[in-house]
Coordinates of C-alpha atoms in Angstrom, one line a residue:
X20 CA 47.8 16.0 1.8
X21 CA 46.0 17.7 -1.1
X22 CA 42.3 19.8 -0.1
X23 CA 39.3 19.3 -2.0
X24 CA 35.8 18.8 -2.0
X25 CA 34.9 15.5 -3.0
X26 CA 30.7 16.7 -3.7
X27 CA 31.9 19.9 -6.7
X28 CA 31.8 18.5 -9.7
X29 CA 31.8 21.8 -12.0
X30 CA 32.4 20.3 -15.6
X31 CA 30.3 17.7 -17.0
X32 CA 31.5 14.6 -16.8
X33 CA 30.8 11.9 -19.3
X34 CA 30.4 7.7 -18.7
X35 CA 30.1 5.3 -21.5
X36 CA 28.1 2.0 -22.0
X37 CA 29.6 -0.8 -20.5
X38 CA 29.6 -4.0 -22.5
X39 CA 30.2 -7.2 -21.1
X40 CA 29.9 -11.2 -22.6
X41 CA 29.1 -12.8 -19.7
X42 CA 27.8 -11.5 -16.8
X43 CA 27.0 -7.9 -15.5
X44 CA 26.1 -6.5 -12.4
X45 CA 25.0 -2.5 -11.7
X46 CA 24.4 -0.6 -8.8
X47 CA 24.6 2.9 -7.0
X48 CA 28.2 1.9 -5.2
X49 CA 31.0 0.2 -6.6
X50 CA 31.9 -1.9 -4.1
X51 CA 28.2 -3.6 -4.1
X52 CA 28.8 -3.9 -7.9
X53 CA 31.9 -5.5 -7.1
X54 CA 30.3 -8.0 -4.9
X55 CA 27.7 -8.7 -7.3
X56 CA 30.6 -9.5 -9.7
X57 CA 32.3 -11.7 -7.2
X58 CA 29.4 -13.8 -7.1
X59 CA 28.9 -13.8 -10.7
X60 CA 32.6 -15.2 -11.1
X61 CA 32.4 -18.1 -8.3
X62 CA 29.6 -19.3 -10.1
X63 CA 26.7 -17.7 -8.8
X64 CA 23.5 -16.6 -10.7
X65 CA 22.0 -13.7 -11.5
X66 CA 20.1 -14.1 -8.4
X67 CA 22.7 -15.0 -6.2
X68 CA 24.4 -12.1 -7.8
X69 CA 21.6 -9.6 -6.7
X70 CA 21.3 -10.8 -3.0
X71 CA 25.2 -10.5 -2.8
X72 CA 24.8 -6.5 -3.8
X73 CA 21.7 -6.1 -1.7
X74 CA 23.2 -7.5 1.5
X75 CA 26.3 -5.1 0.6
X76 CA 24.1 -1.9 -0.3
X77 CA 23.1 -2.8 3.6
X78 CA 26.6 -2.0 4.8
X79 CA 27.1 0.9 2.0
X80 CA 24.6 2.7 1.7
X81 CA 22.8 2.4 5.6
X82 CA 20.8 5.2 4.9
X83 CA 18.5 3.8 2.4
X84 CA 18.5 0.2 3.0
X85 CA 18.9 -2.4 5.2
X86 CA 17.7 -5.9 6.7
X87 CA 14.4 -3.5 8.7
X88 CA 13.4 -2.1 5.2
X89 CA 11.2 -3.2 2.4
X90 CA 12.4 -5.3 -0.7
X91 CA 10.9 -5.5 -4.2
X92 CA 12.0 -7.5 -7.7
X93 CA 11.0 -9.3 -10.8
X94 CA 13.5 -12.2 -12.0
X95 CA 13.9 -12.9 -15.6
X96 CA 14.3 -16.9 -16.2
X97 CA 16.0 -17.7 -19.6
X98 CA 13.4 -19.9 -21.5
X99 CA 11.1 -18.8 -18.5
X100 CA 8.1 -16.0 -17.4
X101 CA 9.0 -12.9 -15.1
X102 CA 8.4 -13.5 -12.0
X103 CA 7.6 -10.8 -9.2
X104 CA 8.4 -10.5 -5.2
X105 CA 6.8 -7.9 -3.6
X106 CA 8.2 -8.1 0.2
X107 CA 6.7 -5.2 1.7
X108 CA 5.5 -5.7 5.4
X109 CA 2.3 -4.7 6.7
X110 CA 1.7 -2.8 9.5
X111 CA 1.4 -3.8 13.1
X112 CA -1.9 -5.5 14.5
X113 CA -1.7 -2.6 17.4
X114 CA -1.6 0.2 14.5
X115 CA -4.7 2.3 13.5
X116 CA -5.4 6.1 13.0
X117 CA -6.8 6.1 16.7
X118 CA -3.0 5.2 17.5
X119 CA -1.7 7.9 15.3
X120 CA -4.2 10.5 17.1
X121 CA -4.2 9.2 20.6
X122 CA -0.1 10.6 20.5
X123 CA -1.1 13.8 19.3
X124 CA -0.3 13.5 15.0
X125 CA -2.8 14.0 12.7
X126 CA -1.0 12.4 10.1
X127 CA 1.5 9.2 10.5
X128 CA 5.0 10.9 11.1
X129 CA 8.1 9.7 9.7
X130 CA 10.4 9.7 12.8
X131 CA 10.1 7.4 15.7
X132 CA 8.0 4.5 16.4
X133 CA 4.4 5.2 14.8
X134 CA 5.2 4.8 11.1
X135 CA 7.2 1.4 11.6
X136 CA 5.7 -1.5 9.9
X137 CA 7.3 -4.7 9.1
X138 CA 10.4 -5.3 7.4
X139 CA 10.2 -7.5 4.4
X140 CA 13.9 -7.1 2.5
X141 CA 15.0 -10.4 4.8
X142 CA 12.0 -12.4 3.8
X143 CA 12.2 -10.9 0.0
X144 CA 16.4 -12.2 0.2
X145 CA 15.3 -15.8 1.3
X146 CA 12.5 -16.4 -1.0
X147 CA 14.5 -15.8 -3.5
X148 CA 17.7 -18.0 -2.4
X149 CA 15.3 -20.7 -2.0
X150 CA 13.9 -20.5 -5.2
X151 CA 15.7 -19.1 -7.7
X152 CA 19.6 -19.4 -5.9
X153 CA 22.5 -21.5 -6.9
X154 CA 24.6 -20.6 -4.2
X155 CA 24.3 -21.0 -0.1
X156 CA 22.9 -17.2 1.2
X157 CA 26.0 -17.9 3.8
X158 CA 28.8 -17.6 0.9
X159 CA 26.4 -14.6 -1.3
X160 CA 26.4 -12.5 1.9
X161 CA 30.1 -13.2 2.7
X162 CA 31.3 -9.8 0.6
X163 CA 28.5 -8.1 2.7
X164 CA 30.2 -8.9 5.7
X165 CA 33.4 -8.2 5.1
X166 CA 32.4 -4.9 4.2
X167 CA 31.0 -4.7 7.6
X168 CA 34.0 -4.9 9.1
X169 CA 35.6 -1.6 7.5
X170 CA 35.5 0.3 4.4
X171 CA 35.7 3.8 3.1
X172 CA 33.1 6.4 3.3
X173 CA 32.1 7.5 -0.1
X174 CA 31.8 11.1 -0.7
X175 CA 27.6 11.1 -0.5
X176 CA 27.3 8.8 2.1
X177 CA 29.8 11.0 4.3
X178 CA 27.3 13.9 3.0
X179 CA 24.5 11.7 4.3
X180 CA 25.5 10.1 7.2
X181 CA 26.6 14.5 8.6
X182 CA 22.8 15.5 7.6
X183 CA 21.2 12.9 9.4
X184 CA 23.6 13.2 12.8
X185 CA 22.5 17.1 13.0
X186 CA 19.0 16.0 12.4
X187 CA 18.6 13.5 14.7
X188 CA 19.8 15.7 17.1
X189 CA 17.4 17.8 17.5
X190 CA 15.0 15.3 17.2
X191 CA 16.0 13.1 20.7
X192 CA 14.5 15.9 22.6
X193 CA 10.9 14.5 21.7
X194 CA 11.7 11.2 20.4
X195 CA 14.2 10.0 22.6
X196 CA 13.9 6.0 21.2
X197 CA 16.1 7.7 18.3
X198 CA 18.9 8.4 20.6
X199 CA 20.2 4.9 19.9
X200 CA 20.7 5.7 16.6
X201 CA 24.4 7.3 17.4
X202 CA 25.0 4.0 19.2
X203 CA 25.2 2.2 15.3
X204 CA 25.9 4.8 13.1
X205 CA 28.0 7.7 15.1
X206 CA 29.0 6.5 17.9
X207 CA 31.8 9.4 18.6
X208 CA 29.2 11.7 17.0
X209 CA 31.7 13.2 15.4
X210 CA 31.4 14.5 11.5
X211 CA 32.3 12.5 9.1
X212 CA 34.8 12.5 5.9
X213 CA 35.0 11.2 2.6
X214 CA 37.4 8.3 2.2
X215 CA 37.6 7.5 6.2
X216 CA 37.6 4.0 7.6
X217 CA 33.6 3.1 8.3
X218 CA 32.5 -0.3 9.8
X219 CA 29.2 -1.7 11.2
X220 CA 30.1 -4.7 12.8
X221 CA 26.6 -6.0 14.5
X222 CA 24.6 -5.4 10.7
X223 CA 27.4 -8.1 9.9
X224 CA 26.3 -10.2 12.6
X225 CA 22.6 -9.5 11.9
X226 CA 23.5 -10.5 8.3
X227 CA 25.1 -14.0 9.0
X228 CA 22.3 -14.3 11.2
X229 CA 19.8 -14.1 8.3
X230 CA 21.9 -16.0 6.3
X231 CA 22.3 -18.9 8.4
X232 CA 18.8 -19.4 9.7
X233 CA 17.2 -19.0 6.1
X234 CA 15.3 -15.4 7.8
X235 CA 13.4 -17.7 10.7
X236 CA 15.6 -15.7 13.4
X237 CA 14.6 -12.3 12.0
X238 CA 10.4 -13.6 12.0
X239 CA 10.3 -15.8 14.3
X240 CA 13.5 -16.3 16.7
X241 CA 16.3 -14.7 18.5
X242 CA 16.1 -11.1 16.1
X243 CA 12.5 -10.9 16.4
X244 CA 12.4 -11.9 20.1
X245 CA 15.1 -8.2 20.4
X246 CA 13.0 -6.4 18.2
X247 CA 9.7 -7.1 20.1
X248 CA 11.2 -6.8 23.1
X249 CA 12.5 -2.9 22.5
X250 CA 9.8 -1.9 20.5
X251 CA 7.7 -2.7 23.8
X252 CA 9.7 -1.1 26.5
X253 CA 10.0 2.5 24.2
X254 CA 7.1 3.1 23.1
X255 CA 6.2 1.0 19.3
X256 CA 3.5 -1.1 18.3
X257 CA 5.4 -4.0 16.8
X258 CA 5.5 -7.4 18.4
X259 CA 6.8 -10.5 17.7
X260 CA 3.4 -11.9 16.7
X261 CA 3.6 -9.5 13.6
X262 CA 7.3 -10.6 12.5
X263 CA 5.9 -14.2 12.9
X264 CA 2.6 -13.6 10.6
X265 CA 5.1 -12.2 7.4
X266 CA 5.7 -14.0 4.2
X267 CA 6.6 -12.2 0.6
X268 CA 4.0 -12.4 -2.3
X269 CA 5.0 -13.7 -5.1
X270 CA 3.0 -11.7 -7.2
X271 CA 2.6 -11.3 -11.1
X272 CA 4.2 -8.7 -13.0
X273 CA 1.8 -5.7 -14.6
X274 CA 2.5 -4.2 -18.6
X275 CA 1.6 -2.1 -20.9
X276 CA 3.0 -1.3 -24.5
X277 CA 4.6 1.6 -25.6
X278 CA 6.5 2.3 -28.4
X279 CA 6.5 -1.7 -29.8
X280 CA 7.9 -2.6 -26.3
X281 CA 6.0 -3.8 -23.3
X282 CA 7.1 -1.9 -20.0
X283 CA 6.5 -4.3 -16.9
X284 CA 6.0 -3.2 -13.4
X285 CA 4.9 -4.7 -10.3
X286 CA 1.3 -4.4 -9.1
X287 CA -0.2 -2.7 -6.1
X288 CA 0.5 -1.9 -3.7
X289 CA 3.4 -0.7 -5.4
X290 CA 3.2 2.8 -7.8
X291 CA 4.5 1.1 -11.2
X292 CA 1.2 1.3 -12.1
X293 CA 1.4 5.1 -12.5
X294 CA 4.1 4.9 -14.5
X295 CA 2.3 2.4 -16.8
X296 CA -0.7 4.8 -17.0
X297 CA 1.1 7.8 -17.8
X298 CA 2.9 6.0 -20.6
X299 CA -0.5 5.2 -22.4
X300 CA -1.3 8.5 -22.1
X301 CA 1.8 9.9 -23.7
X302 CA 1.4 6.8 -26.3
X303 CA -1.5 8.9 -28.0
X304 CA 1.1 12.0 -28.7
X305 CA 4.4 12.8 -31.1
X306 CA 6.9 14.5 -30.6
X307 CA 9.3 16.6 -31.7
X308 CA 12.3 16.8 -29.9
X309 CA 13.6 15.5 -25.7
X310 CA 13.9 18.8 -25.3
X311 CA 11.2 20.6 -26.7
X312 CA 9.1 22.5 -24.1
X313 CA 5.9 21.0 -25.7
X314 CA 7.2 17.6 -25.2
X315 CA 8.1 18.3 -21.4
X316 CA 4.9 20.1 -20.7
X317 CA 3.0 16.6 -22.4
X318 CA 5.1 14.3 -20.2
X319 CA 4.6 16.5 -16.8
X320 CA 0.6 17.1 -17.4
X321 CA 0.2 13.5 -18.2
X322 CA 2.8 12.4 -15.4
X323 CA 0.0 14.5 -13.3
X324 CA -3.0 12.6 -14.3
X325 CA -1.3 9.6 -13.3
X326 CA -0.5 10.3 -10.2
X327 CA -4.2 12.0 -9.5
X328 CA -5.7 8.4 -9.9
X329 CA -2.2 6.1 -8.4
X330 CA -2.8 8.4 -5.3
X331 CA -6.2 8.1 -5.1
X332 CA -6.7 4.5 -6.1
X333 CA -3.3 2.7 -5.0
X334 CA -3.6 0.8 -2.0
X335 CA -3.1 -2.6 -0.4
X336 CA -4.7 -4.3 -3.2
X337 CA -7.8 -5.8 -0.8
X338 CA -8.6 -2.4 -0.1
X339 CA -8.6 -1.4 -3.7
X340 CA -11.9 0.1 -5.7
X341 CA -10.8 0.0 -9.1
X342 CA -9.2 -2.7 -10.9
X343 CA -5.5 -3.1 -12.7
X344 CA -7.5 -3.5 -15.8
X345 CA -9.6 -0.3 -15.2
X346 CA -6.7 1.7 -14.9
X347 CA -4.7 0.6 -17.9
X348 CA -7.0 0.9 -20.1
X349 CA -7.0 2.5 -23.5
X350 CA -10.1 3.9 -23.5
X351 CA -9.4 5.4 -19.7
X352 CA -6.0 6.6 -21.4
X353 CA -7.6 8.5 -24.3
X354 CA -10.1 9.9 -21.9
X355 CA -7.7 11.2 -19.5
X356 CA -5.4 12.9 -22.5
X357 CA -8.3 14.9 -24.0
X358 CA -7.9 17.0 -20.1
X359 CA -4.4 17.7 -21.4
X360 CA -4.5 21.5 -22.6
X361 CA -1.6 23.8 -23.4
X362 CA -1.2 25.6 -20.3
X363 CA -0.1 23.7 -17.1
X364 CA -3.6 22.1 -15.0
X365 CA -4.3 20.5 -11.3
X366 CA -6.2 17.5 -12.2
X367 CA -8.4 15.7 -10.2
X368 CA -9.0 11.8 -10.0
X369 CA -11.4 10.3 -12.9
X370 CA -13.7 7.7 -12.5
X371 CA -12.1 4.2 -14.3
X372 CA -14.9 2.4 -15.8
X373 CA -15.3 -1.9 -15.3
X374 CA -3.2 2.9 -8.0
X375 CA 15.3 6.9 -0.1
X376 CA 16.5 3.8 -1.9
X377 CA 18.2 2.0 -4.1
X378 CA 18.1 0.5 -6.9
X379 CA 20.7 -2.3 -9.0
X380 CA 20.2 -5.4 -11.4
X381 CA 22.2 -7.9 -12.4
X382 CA 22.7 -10.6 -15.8
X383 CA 24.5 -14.0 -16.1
X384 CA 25.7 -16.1 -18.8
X385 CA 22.5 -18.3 -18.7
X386 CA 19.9 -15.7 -19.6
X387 CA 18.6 -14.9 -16.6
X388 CA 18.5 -11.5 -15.3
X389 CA 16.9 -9.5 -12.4
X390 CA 15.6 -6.0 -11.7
X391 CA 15.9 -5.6 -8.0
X392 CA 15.0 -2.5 -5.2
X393 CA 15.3 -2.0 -1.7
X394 CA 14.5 1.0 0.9
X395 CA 14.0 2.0 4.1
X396 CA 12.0 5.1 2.7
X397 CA 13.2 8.6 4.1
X398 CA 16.8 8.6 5.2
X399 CA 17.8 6.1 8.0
X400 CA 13.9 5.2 8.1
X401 CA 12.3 5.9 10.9
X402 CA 15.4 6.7 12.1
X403 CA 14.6 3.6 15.1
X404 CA 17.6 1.2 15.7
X405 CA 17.3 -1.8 17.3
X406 CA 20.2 -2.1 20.3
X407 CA 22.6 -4.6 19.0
X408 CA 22.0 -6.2 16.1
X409 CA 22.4 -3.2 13.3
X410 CA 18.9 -3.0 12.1
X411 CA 17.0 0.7 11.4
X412 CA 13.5 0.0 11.0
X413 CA 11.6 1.7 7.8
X414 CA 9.0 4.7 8.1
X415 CA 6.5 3.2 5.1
X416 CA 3.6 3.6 7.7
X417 CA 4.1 7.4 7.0
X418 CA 2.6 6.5 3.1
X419 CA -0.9 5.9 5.1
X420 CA -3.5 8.1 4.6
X421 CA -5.3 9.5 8.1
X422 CA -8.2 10.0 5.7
X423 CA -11.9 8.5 6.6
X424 CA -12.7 6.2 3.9
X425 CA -8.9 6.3 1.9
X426 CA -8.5 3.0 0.3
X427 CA -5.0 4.3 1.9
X428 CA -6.5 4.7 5.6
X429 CA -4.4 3.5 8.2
X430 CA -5.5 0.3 9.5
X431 CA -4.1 -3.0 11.5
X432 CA -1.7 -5.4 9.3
X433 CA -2.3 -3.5 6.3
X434 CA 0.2 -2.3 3.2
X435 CA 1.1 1.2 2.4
X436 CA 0.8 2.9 -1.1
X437 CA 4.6 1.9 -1.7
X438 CA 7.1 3.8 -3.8
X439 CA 9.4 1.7 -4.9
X440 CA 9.0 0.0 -8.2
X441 CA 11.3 -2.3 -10.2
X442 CA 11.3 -2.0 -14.1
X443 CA 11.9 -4.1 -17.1
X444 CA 11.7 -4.2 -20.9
X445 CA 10.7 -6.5 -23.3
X446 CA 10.3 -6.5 -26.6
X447 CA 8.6 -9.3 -29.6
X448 CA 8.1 -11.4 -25.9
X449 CA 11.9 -11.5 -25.5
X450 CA 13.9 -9.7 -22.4
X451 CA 15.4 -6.8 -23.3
X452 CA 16.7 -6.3 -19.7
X453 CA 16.0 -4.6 -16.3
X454 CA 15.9 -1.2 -15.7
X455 CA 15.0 1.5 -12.5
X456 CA 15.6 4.7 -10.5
X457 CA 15.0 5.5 -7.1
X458 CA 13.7 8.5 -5.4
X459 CA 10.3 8.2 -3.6
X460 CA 7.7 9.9 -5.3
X461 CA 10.3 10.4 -8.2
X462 CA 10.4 6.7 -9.5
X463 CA 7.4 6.9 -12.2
X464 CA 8.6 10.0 -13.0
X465 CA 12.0 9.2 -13.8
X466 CA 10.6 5.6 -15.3
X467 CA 8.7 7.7 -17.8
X468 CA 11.4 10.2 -18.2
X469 CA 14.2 7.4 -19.1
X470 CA 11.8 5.1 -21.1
X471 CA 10.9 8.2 -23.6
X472 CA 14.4 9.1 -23.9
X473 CA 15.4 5.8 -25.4
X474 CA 11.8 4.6 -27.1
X475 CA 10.8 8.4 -28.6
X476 CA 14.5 9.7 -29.2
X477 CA 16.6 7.3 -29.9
X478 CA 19.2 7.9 -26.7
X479 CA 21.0 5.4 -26.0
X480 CA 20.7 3.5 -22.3
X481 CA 23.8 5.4 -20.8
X482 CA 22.8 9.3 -22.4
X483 CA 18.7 8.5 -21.2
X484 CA 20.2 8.6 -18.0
X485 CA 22.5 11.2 -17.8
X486 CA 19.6 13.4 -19.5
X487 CA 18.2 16.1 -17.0
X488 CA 15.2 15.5 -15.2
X489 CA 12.2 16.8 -13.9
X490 CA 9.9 16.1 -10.9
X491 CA 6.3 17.3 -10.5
X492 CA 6.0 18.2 -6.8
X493 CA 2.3 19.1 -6.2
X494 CA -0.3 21.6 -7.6
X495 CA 1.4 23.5 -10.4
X496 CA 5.1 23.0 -8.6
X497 CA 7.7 21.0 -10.8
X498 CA 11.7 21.0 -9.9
X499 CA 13.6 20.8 -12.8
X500 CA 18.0 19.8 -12.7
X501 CA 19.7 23.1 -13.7
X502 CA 21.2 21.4 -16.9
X503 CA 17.6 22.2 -18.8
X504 CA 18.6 25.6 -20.6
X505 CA 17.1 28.4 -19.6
X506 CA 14.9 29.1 -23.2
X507 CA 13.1 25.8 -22.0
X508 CA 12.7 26.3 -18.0
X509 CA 10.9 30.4 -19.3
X510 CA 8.8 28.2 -22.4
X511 CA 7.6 26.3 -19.3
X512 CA 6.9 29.2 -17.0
X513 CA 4.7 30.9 -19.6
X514 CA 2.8 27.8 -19.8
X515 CA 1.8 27.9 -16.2
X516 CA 4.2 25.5 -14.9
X517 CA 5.7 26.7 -11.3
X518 CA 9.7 25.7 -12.1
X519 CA 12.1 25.8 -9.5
X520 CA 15.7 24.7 -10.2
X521 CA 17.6 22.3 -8.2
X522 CA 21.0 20.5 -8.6
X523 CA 22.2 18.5 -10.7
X524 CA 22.8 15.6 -8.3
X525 CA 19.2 15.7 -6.8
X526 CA 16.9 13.1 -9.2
X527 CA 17.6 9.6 -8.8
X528 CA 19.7 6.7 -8.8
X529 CA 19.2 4.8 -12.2
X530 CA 21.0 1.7 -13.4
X531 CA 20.0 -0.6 -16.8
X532 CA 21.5 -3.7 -18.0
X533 CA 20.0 -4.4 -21.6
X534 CA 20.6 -7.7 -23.8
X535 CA 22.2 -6.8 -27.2
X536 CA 21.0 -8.3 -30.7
X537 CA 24.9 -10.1 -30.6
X538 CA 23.4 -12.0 -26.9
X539 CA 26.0 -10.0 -24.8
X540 CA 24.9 -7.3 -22.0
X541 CA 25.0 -3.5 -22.4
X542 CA 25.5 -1.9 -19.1
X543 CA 24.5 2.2 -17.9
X544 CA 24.6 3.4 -14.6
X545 CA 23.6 6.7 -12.6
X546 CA 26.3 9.7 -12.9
X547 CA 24.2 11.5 -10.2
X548 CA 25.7 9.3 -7.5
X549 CA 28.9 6.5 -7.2
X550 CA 26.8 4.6 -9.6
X551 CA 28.9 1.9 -11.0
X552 CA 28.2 -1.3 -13.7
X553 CA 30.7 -3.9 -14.0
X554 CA 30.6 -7.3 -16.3
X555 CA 33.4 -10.0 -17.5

């Protein structure tokens, strides 16, 4: 057989827009986009559509999602309002920072027990069924399951899946709950290749499970009774009476306008609203070129603001001191922009007067469309698996702040500052479409990078994704893809900007499905990973 390396990709590589009359479904693995599709084509919805990829990305992507991770979305109804879900879970009633110190951390870590609070992607895939769904969650998770029982790795999640068994490795040692881990995901702990057989037969089970009991056996039945039972006897603070307390918010979508198009996001406790307040910052600017070093210096300074007040003031919204209003202000905006100088700056919070995944979407025939994303946070989560039933449990209590008086503090059946954020576009109060990329801390970032490169330069949806990225770090510290030319990265240098180069592949899963003037649907998806759209 031939040798290569499926991960060296030295030539650029180009996609094109897909167009489709339809239906369209996009997400970061073609087999999810082909379930999506399937649904689409037995005359499911746009919804139904989106909970068929989901349940697949489970099986296809274990590292950054699955039924013990969070879930966000906003669902576009033809004729009809957006309408958001935010289904993060709060954390346990046994979890404060006196539980975090009395085990030796001073701050929430990421592995084992501690930073596990409850899952809210099966309660986030119900809600939605119920309300919004045409089709049984039985058949929209059948493609899901069938995946479950064997398919081939795909080059990055054969990458992943040989990272995370070295890791955990030499993690066991002091967190020994994470030897079960290999029991689901490498048994044989052996290393793994591209294009080999893969199957995770109980997150099947676990997955008809949901499916058939409508989510009542994950919250309040036979999965919750397993999942409270082991997090007892090895060490975590989840019980069952925390499972049994969740339900998703249906919450309403936030917006500001840029450009003549409103940009909606979700609200806190959810980080969209940084992306919202860095846009009407950059609003107040012109510019001459995607490229130009003035332009990225503009869009990383006021990126920095942002994220100066988001981590300061995002929070589970009870807890929060300033309101949405506050924040998105125009007057706030043109305050904050006048702190913008030419030379890179470490900003601190102003005072508001009056806060690994993935990502996919999907569109139907009808109108309706939805903007949809999922995550267990770091890689594998908190790397916790429950015995038997295929379900890693997230690390989101590691977003908590250990600091006295945080509106982020860590506190008893509270929600983390969140990272994942789903996006969508209208324009003259009509849907343009859904639109988002993953990657932690990188989602507003990449939100604002995308948005610019369509609304400011004219790009269209497929090129402002393949575009180069950056992402500010911390302090002065920005990574930048090596595709910016190297006149641009030493423009940025002399500004004061700390630039380190990274690969190509590092920023972000990003897919887009947009509504053309003609009513059909205009489909991008991410070249950085097995990104794939598909429509009829």
């Amino acid at each position: 057989m031939l040798s290569f390396d499926p991960l060296s990709y030295p030539y650029p590589s180009r996609r094109n827009l897909v167009y489709a009359a339809h239906g369209m479904a996009a997400s970061s693995h073609p087999l999810a986009t082909e379930a999506g599709l399937r649904i689409l084509r037995s005359g499911g919805n746009a919804v139904d559509a989106a909970l068929a990829v989901a349940a697949a990305l489970t099986v296809l992507d274990p590292a950054n999602c699955g039924p013990g991770g969070d879930c966000f979305a906003i669902v576009q109804q033809r004729g009809a309002k957006l309408f958001g879900l935010n289904s993060s879970g709060f954390s346990p009633a046994l979890f404060d920072k006196e539980a975090v110190t009395a085990r030796g951390y001073d701050a929430v870590p990421f592995d084992g027990w501690l930073p596990v609070t409850v899952p809210g992607a099966p309660a986030a895939w119900c809600a939605l069924n119920r309300r919004f769904g045409s089709l049984p969650l039985t058949e929209v998770f059948a493609p899901a399951v069938e995946l479950s029982e064997g398919y081939a790795l795909s080059p990055d999640n054969a990458d992943i899946l040989n990272l995370n068994s070295a890791e955990i490795a030499g993690l066991t040692p002091q967190h020994p709950e994470l030897d079960e881990w290999f029991s689901l995901f490498n048994p044989e702990r052996k290393r793994f290749r591209a294009g080999e057989l893969y199957a995770l037969p109980d997150l099947g089970r676990t997955l008809q499970e949901i499916a058939r009991t409508g989510g009542e056996s994950f919250y309040r039945g036979a999965l919750a009774d397993e999942m409270s039972r082991y997090s007892a006897a090895s060490g975590g603070l989840l019980r069952q009476e925390d499972l049994a307390a969740y339900e998703p918010r249906w919450v309403a979508p936030i917006h500001t306008r840029y450009r003549g198009c409103d940009v909606w996001e979700l609200p806190p406790n959810g980080q969209g609203l940084t992306a919202l307040m860095a846009l009407n910052i950059l609003e107040r600017f012109q510019y001459t070129g995607r490229d130009d070093p003035r332009t990225l210096h503009l869009q990383m300074e006021a990126l920095k603001l942002a994220f100066s007040d988001a981590l300061h003031e995002i929070a589970d919204p009870a807890y929060m001191r300033r309101t949405i209003g506050e924040l998105l202000s125009r007057d706030y905006a043109a305050e904050r922009s006048h702190l913008i100088s030419p030379s890179a700056q470490i900003y601190a919070p102003g005072r508001p007067q009056g806060s690994d995944t993935v990502y996919f979407c999907t569109a139907d025939s009808d109108g309706n469309m939805v903007s949809m994303i999922q995550s267990l946070y770091r890689n594998f989560g908190s790397r916790v698996v429950v015995p038997g039933t295929g379900i890693c449990l997230q690390d989101r209590g590691a977003c908590f702040s250990m600091q006295d008086g945080h509106v982020n503090m860590a506190a008893p059946r509270k929600y983390p500052y969140h990272t994942i954020i789903p996006g969508f576009l209208t324009k003259d109060s009509a849907p343009v479409g859904p639109f988002g990329i993953m990657g932690g801390y990188m989602q507003p970032q990449a939100h604002v990078q995308f948005l610019m490169n369509m609304l400011d330069f004219g790009l269209n949806p497929q090129a402002a994704l393949d575009a180069p990225r950056f992402c500010w770090q911390q302090g002065l510290e920005v990574y930048m893809e090596s595709a910016f030319s190297d006149e641009t990265v030493a423009a940025l240098r002399e500004r004061g900007h700390e630039i380190r180069i990274v690969d190509d592949r590092t920023y972000g899963r990003g897919q887009a499905i947009f509504r053309t003037s003609d009513g059909t649907l205009c489909g991008a998806t991410e070249p950085r990973a097995d990104g794939c759209v598909l429509g009829y």
